[in-house]
Short mmCIF file of C-alpha atoms in Angstrom, two decimals:
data_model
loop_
_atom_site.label_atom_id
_atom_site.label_comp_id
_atom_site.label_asym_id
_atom_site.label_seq_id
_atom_site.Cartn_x
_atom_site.Cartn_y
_atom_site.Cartn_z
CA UNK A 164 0.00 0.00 0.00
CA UNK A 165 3.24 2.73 0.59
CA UNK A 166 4.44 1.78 -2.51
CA UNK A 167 1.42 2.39 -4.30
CA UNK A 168 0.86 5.43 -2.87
CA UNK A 169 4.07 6.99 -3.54
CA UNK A 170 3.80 5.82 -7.19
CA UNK A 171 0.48 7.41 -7.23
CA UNK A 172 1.54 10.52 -6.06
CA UNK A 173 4.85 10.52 -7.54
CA UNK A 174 2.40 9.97 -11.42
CA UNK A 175 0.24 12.86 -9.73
CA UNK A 176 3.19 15.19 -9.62
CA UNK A 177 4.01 14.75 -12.81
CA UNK A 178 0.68 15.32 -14.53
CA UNK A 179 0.25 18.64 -12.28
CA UNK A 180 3.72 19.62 -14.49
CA UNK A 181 2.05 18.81 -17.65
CA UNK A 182 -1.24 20.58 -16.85
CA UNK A 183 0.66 23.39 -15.69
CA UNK A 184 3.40 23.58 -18.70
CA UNK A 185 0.50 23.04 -21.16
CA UNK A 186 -1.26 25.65 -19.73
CA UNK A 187 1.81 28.16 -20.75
CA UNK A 188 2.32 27.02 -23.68
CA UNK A 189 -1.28 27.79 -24.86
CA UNK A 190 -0.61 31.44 -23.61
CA UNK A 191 1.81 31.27 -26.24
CA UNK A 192 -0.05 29.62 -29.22
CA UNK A 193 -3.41 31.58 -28.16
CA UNK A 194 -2.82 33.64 -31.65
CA UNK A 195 -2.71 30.69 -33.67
CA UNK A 196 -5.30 29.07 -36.15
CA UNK A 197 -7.10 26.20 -34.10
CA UNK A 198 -5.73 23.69 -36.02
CA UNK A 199 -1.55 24.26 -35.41
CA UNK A 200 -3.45 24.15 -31.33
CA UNK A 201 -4.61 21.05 -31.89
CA UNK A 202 -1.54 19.78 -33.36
CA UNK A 203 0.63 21.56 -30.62
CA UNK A 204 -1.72 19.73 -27.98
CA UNK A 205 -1.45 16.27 -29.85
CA UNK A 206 2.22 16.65 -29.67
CA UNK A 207 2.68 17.68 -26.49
CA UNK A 208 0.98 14.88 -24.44
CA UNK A 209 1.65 12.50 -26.88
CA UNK A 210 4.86 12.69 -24.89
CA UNK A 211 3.69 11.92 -21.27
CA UNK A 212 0.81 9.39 -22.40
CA UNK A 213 4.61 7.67 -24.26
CA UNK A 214 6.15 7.71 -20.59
CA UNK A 215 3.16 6.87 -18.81
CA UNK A 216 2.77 3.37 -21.30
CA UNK A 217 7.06 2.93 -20.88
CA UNK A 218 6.76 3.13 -17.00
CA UNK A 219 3.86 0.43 -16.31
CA UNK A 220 5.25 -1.60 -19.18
CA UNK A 221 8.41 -1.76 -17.82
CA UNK A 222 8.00 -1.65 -14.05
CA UNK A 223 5.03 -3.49 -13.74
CA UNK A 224 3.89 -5.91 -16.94
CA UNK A 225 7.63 -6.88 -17.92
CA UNK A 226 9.55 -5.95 -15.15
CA UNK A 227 12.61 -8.62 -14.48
CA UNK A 228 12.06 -10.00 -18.06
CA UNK A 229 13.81 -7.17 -19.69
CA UNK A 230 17.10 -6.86 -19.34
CA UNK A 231 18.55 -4.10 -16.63
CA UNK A 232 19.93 -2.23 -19.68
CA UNK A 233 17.21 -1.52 -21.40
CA UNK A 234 15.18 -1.13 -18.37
CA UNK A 235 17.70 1.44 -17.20
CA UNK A 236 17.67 3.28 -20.37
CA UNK A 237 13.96 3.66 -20.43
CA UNK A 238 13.75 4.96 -16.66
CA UNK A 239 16.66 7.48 -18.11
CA UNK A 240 14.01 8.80 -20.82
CA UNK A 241 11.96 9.48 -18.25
CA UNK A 242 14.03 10.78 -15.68
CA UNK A 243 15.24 13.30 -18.00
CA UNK A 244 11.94 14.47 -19.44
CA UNK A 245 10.38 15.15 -16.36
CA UNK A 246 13.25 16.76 -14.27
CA UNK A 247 13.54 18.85 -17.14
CA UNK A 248 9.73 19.42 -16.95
CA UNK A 249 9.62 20.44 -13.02
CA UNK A 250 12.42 22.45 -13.41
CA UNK A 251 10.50 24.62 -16.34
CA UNK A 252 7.56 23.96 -14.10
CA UNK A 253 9.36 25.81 -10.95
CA UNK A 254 10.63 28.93 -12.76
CA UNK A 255 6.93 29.05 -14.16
CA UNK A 256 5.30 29.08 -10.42
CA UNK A 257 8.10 31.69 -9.74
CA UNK A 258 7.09 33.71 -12.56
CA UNK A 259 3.58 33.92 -11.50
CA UNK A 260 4.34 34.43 -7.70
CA UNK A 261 6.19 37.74 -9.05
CA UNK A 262 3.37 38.57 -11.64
CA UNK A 263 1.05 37.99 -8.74
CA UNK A 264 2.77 39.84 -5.77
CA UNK A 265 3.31 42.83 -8.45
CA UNK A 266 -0.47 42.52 -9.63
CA UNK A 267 -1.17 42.93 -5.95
CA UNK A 268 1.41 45.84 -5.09
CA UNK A 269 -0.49 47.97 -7.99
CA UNK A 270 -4.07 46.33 -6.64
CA UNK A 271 -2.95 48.02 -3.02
CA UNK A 272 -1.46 51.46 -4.54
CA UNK A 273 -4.93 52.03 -6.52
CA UNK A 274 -6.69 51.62 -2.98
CA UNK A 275 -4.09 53.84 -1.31
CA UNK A 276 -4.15 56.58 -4.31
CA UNK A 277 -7.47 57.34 -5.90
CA UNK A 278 -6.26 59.31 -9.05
CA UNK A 279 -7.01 57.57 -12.22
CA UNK A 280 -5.10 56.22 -13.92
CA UNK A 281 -4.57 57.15 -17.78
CA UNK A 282 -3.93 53.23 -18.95
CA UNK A 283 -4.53 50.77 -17.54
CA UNK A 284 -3.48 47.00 -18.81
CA UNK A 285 -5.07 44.62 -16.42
CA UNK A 286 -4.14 41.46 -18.50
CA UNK A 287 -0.40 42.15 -17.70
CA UNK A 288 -1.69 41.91 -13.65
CA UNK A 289 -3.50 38.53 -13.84
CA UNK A 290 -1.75 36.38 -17.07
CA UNK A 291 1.69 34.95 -16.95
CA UNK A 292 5.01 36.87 -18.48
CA UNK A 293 5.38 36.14 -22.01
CA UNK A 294 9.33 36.46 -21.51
CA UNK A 295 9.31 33.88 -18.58
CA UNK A 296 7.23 31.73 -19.67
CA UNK A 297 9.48 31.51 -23.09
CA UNK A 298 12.17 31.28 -20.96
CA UNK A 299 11.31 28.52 -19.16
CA UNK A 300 10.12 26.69 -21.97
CA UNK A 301 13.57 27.27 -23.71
CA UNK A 302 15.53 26.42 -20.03
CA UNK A 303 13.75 23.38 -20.22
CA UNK A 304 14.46 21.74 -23.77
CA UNK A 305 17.90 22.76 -22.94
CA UNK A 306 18.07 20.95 -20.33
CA UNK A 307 16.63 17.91 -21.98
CA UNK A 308 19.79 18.74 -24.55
CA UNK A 309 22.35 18.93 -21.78
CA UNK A 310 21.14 15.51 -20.39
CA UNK A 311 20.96 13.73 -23.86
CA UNK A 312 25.03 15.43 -23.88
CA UNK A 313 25.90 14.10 -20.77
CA UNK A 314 25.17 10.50 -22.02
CA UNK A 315 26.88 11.01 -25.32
CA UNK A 316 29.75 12.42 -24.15
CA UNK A 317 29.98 13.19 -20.42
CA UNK A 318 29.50 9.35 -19.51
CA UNK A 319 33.16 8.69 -20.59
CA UNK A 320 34.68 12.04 -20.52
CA UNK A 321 37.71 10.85 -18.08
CA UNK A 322 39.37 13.51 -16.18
CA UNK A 323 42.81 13.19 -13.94
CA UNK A 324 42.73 15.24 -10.92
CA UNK A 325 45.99 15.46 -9.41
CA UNK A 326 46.23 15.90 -5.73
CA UNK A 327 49.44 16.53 -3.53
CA UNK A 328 48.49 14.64 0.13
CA UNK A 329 50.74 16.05 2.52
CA UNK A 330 51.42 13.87 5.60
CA UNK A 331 53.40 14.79 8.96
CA UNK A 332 54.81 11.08 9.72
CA UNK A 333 55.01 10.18 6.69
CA UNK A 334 58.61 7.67 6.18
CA UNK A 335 61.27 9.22 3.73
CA UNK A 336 60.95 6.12 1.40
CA UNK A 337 57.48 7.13 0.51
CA UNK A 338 57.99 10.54 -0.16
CA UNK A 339 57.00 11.49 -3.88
CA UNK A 340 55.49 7.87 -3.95
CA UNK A 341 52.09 8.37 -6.80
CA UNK A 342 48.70 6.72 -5.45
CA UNK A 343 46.25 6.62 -8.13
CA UNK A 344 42.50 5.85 -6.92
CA UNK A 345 38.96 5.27 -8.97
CA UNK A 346 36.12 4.09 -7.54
CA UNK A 347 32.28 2.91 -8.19
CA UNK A 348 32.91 1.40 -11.72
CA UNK A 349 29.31 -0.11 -11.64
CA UNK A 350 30.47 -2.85 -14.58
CA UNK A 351 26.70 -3.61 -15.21
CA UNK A 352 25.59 -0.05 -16.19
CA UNK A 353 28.60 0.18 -19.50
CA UNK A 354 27.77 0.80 -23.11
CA UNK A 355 31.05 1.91 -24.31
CA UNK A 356 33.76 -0.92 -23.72
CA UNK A 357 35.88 1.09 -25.71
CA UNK A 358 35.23 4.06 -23.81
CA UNK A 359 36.07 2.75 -20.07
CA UNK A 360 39.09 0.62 -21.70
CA UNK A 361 40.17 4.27 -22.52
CA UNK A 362 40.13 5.51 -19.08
CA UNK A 363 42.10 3.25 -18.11
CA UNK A 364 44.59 3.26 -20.46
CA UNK A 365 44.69 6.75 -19.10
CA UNK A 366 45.51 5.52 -15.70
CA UNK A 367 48.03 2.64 -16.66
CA UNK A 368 49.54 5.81 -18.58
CA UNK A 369 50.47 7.64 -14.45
CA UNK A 370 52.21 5.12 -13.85
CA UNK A 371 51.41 4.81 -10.48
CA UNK A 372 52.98 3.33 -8.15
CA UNK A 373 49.90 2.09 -6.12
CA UNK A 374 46.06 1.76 -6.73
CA UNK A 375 43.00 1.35 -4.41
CA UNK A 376 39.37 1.24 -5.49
CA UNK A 377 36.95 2.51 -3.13
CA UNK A 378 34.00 0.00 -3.72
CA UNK A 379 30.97 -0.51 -5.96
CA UNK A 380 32.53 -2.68 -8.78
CA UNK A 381 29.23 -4.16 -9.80
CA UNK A 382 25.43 -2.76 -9.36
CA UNK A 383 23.69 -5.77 -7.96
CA UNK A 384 25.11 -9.08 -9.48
CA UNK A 385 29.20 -10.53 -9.90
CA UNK A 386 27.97 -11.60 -13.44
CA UNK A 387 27.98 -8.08 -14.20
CA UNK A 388 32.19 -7.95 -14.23
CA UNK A 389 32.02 -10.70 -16.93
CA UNK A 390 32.10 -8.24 -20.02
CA UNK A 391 34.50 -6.03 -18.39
CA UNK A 392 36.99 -8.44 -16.71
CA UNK A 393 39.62 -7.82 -19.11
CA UNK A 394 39.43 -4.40 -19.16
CA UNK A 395 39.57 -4.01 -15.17
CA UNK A 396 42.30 -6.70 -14.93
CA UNK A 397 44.61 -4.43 -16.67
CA UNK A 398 45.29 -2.18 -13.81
CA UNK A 399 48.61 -3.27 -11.81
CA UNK A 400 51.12 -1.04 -9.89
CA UNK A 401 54.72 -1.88 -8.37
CA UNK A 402 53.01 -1.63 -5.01
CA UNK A 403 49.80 -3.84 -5.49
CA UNK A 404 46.08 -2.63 -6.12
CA UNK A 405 43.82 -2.79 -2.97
CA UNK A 406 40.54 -2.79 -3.18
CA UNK A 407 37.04 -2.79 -1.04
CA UNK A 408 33.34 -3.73 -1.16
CA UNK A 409 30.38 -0.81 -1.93
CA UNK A 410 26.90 -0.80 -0.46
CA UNK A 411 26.34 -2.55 -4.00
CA UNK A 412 28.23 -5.12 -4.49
CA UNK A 413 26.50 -7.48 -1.94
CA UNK A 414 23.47 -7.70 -4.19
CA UNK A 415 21.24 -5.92 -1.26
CA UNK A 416 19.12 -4.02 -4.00
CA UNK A 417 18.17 -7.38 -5.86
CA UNK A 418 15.83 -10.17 -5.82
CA UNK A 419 17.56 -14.01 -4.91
CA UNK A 420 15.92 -17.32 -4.87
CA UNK A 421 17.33 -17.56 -1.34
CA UNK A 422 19.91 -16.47 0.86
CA UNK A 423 22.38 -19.05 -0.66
CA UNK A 424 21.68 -17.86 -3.68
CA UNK A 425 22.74 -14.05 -2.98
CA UNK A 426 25.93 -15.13 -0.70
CA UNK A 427 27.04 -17.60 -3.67
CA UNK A 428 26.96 -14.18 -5.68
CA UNK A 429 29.50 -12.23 -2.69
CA UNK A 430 31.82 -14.97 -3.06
CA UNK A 431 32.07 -15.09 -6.89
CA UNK A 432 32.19 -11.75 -6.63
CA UNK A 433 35.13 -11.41 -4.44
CA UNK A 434 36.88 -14.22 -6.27
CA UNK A 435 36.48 -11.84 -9.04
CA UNK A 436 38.71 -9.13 -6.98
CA UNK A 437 41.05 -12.17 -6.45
CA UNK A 438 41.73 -13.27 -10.12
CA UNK A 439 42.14 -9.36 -11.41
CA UNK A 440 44.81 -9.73 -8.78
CA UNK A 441 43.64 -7.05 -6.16
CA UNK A 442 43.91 -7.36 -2.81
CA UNK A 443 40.14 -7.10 -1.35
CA UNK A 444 40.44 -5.65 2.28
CA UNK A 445 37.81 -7.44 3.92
CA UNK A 446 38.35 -5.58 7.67
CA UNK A 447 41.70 -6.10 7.82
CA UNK A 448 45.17 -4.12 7.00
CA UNK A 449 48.06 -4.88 5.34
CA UNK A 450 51.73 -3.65 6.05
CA UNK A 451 53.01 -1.41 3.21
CA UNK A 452 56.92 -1.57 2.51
CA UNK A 453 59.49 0.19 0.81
CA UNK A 454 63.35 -0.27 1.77
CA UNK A 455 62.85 -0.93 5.10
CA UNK A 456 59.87 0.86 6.08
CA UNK A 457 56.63 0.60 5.99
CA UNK A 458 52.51 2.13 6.36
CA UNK A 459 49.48 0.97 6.93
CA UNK A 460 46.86 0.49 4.19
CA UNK A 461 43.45 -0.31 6.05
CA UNK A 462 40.60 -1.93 4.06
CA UNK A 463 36.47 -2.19 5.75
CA UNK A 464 33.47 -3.63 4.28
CA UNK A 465 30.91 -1.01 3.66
CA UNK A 466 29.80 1.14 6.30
CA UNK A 467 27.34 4.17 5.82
CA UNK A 468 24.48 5.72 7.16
CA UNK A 469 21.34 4.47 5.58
CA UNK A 470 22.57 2.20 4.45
CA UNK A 471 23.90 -2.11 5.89
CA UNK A 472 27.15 -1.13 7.93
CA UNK A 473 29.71 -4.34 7.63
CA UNK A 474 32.09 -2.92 8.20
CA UNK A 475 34.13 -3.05 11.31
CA UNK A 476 36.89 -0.79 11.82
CA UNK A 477 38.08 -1.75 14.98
CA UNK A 478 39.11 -5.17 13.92
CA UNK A 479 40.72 -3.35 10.63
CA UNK A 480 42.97 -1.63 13.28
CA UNK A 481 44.32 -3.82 15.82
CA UNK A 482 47.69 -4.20 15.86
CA UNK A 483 48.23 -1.11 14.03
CA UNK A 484 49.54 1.70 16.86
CA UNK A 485 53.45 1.20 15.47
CA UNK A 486 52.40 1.92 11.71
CA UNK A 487 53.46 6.06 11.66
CA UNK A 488 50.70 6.42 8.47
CA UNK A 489 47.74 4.53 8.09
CA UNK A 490 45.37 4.83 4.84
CA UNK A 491 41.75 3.79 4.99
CA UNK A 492 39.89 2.39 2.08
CA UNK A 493 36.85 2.90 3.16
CA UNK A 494 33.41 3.09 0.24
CA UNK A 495 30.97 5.71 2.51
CA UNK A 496 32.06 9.17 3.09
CA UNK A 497 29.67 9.46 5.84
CA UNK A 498 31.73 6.61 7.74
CA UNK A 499 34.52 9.22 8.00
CA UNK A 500 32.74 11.82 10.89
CA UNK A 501 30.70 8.62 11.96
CA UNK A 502 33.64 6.60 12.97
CA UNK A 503 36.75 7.82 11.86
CA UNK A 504 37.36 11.67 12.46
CA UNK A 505 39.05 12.37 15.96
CA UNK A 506 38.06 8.35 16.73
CA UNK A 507 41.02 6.83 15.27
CA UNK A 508 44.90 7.25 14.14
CA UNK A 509 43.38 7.01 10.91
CA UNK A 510 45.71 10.11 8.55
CA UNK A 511 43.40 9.82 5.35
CA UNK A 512 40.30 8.19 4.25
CA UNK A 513 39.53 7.19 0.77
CA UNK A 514 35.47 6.91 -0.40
CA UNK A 515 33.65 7.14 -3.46
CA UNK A 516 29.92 6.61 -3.30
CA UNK A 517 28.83 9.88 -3.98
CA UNK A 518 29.41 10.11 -7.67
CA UNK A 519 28.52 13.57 -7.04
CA UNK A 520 25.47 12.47 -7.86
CA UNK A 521 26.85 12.33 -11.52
CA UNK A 522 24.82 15.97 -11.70
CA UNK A 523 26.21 19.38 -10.72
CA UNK A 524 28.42 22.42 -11.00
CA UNK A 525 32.19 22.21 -11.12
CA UNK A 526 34.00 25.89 -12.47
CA UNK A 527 36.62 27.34 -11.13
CA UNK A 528 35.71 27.62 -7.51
CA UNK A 529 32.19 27.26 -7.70
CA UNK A 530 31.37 23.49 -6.72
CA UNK A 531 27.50 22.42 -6.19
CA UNK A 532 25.59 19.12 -6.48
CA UNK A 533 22.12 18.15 -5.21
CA UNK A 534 23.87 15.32 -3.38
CA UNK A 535 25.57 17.83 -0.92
CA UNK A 536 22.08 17.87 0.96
CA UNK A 537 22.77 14.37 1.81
CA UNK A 538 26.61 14.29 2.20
CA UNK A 539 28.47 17.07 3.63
CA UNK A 540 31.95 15.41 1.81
CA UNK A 541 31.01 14.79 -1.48
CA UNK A 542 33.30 15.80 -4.04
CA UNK A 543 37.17 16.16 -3.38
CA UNK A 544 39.75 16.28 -0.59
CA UNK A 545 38.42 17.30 3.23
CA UNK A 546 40.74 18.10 6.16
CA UNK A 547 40.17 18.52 9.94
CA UNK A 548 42.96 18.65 12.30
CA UNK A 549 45.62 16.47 10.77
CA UNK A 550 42.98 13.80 9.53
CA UNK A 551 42.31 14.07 5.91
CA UNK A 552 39.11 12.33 3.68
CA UNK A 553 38.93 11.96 -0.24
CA UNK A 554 35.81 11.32 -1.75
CA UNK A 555 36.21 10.41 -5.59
CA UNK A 556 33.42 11.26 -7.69
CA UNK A 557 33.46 7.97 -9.34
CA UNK A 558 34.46 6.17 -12.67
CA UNK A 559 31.12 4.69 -13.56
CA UNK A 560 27.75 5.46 -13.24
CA UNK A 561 24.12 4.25 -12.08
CA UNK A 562 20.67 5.19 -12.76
CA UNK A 563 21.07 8.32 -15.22
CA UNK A 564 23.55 6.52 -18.26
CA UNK A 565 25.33 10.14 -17.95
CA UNK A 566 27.40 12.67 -16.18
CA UNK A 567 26.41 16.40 -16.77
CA UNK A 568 28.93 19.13 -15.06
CA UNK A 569 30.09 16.03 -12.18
CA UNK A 570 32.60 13.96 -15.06
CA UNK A 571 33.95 10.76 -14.04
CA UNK A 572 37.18 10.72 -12.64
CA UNK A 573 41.05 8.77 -11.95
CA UNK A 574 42.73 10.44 -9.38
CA UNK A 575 46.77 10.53 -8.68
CA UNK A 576 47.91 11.33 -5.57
CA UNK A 577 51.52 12.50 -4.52
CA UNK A 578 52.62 11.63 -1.08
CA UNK A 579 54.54 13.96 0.90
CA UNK A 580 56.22 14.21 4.05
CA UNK A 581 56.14 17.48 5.30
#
């Protein structure tokens, strides 16, 4: 009954757009012959009666029987259409609230003034603004443009942020050392093999000396990696590739036959991790060393709130007090103030998750996502005291087939002993 109900009310928001859009547009179209209105209003909810038919079809009717692909690509068309849609929808409401507000200043100043006034043009009081409502309008196909632009070409547009990590204990022998990290590949949601070999032919080409992945190497099932295996089993270093679980990749947002069934899928999962040769941190550490000394690199099973918590740090730690660095590979950024921050002799965390939520701003020093309502690290390196978090915005993606503004992204790191 709560899920019907918020599908039901979720549809209901969505026609209340519609109405309300439609209802602009024939503002605009008033002036022309009745039948270009007719064909206007034929095209127009042609378009939601489409999504209406593509959402029961494949939520409901076919469901599991289509493959997560194409079911993903479908919710995309949707998703797309109608954020685009409440957005032009919002800056409409805002429009009339000032039309409104203004109709009611002058409604006031006529009670307060009784001179007549020479002209009067009471349409302009009570209808909407032809320039916002065709600016809207235009904001919104845009937007539908910039979305169709993030799947063509922000999906796979790789960028290398380079970050200098500056650490007070950190031994000589690892000074200048390069740490390259991705995270929350999501194997099962790639169109483009090509593509995401390409990215990491752009992370083979640092050179680094070390790699960890932060989690998330599948959406739901290990079958998902089969396509990809190649690709991801290309990335060595010198120093080893370590690796950790993500809320995903213990198939908690699937259906299984039985609990067998879905623990079957964990371990050929993790075998997975084994054969690409990484070394999947499973609450545990491992001892680091170069020429005689040596760091910690620290590895938990997920752990975030709201979401299954695995992971236990604690264990991850013990016998660890001699190591003068420790790194934590840890998938939730919201584990770091949870658990981590001024808890532990943790010196930097490493997360993903976020994929800052593959939808924002990035210029310069402006840096906004919706996703920074959820998570206050998102995007980017985070210091307090002489503890430091990551967060990677991801190499993959889930849900929307795209990135707009938040592009996916291999990170290098320089170690430095300062």
């Amino acid at each position: 009954m709560g899920r019907s109900l918020f599908i039901t009310l979720f549809l209901g928001l969505f026609v209340l757009a519609d109405v309300y859009i439609y209802a602009a547009i024939r503002q605009l179209t008033k002036a022309w012959s009745a039948s270009a209105q007719r064909t206007t209003a034929i095209i127009y909810w042609a378009v939601p009666i489409v999504c209406i038919l593509i959402f029961v079809l494949t939520f409901f009717v076919l469901n599991d029987r289509l493959p997560f692909k194409l079911r993903n690509f479908l919710a995309s068309f949707i998703f797309i259409i109608y954020l685009s849609k409440l957005l032009t929808a919002a800056l409409l409401i805002v429009g009339d609230i000032i039309k409104y507000v203004k109709a009611g200043y002058h409604y006031l100043l006529s009670k307060i003034d009784s001179t007549p006034e020479t002209t009067v043009d009471n349409s302009s009081k009570i209808t909407r603004s032809e320039f916002i409502t065709k600016t809207a309008l235009t904001l919104g196909a845009a937007h539908i443009g910039a979305m169709s632009y993030g799947i063509i070409s922000g999906a796979h547009d790789y960028r290398i942020r380079r970050v200098p990590l500056k650490l007070n204990n950190l031994p000589q022998k690892f000074h200048g050392l390069k740490l390259a990290q991705i995270s929350d590949i999501h194997s099962g949601s790639f169109f483009n093999k090509t593509a995401v070999s390409g990215g990491i032919d752009m992370l083979l080409g640092e050179k680094p000396d070390l790699v960890f992945f932060t989690g998330d190497l599948v959406n739901n099932k290990a079958e998902e990696l089969s396509d990809y295996f190649d690709v991801f089993k290309r990335i060595q270093a010198p120093l080893g590739v370590y690796s950790t679980l993500g809320n995903h990749d213990y198939g908690d947002y699937t259906s299984w036959s039985s609990p067998q069934e879905k623990q079957l899928n964990l371990e050929t999962l993790k075998e997975g991790h084994k054969l690409m040769g990484w070394n999947l941190m499973m609450d545990e550490h491992k001892r680091l060393k170069v020429e005689g000394e040596e760091i910690g690199i620290v590895g938990i099973q997920n752990w975030g709130q709201g979401f299954h918590q695995y992971g236990d740090l604690k264990k991850a730690l013990t016998n660890t007090d001699d190591l003068p660095v420790k790194l934590l590979l840890s998938h939730d950024p919201s584990h770091w103030r949870a658990q981590v921050l001024g808890q532990s002799q943790v010196d930097v965390s490493f997360a993903g998750h976020t994929h800052g939520m593959q939808y924002g701003v990035e210029v310069g020093p402006i840096k906004w996502s919706p996703v920074q309502w959820r998570y206050k690290e998102w995007a980017g390196l985070y210091q307090e005291g002489n503890q430091q978090l990551y967060v990677n915005r991801g190499y993959g993606y889930l849900g929307y087939p795209g990135r707009l503004g938040i592009l996916p992204e291999i990170t290098i790191f320089e170690l430095q002993k300062v």
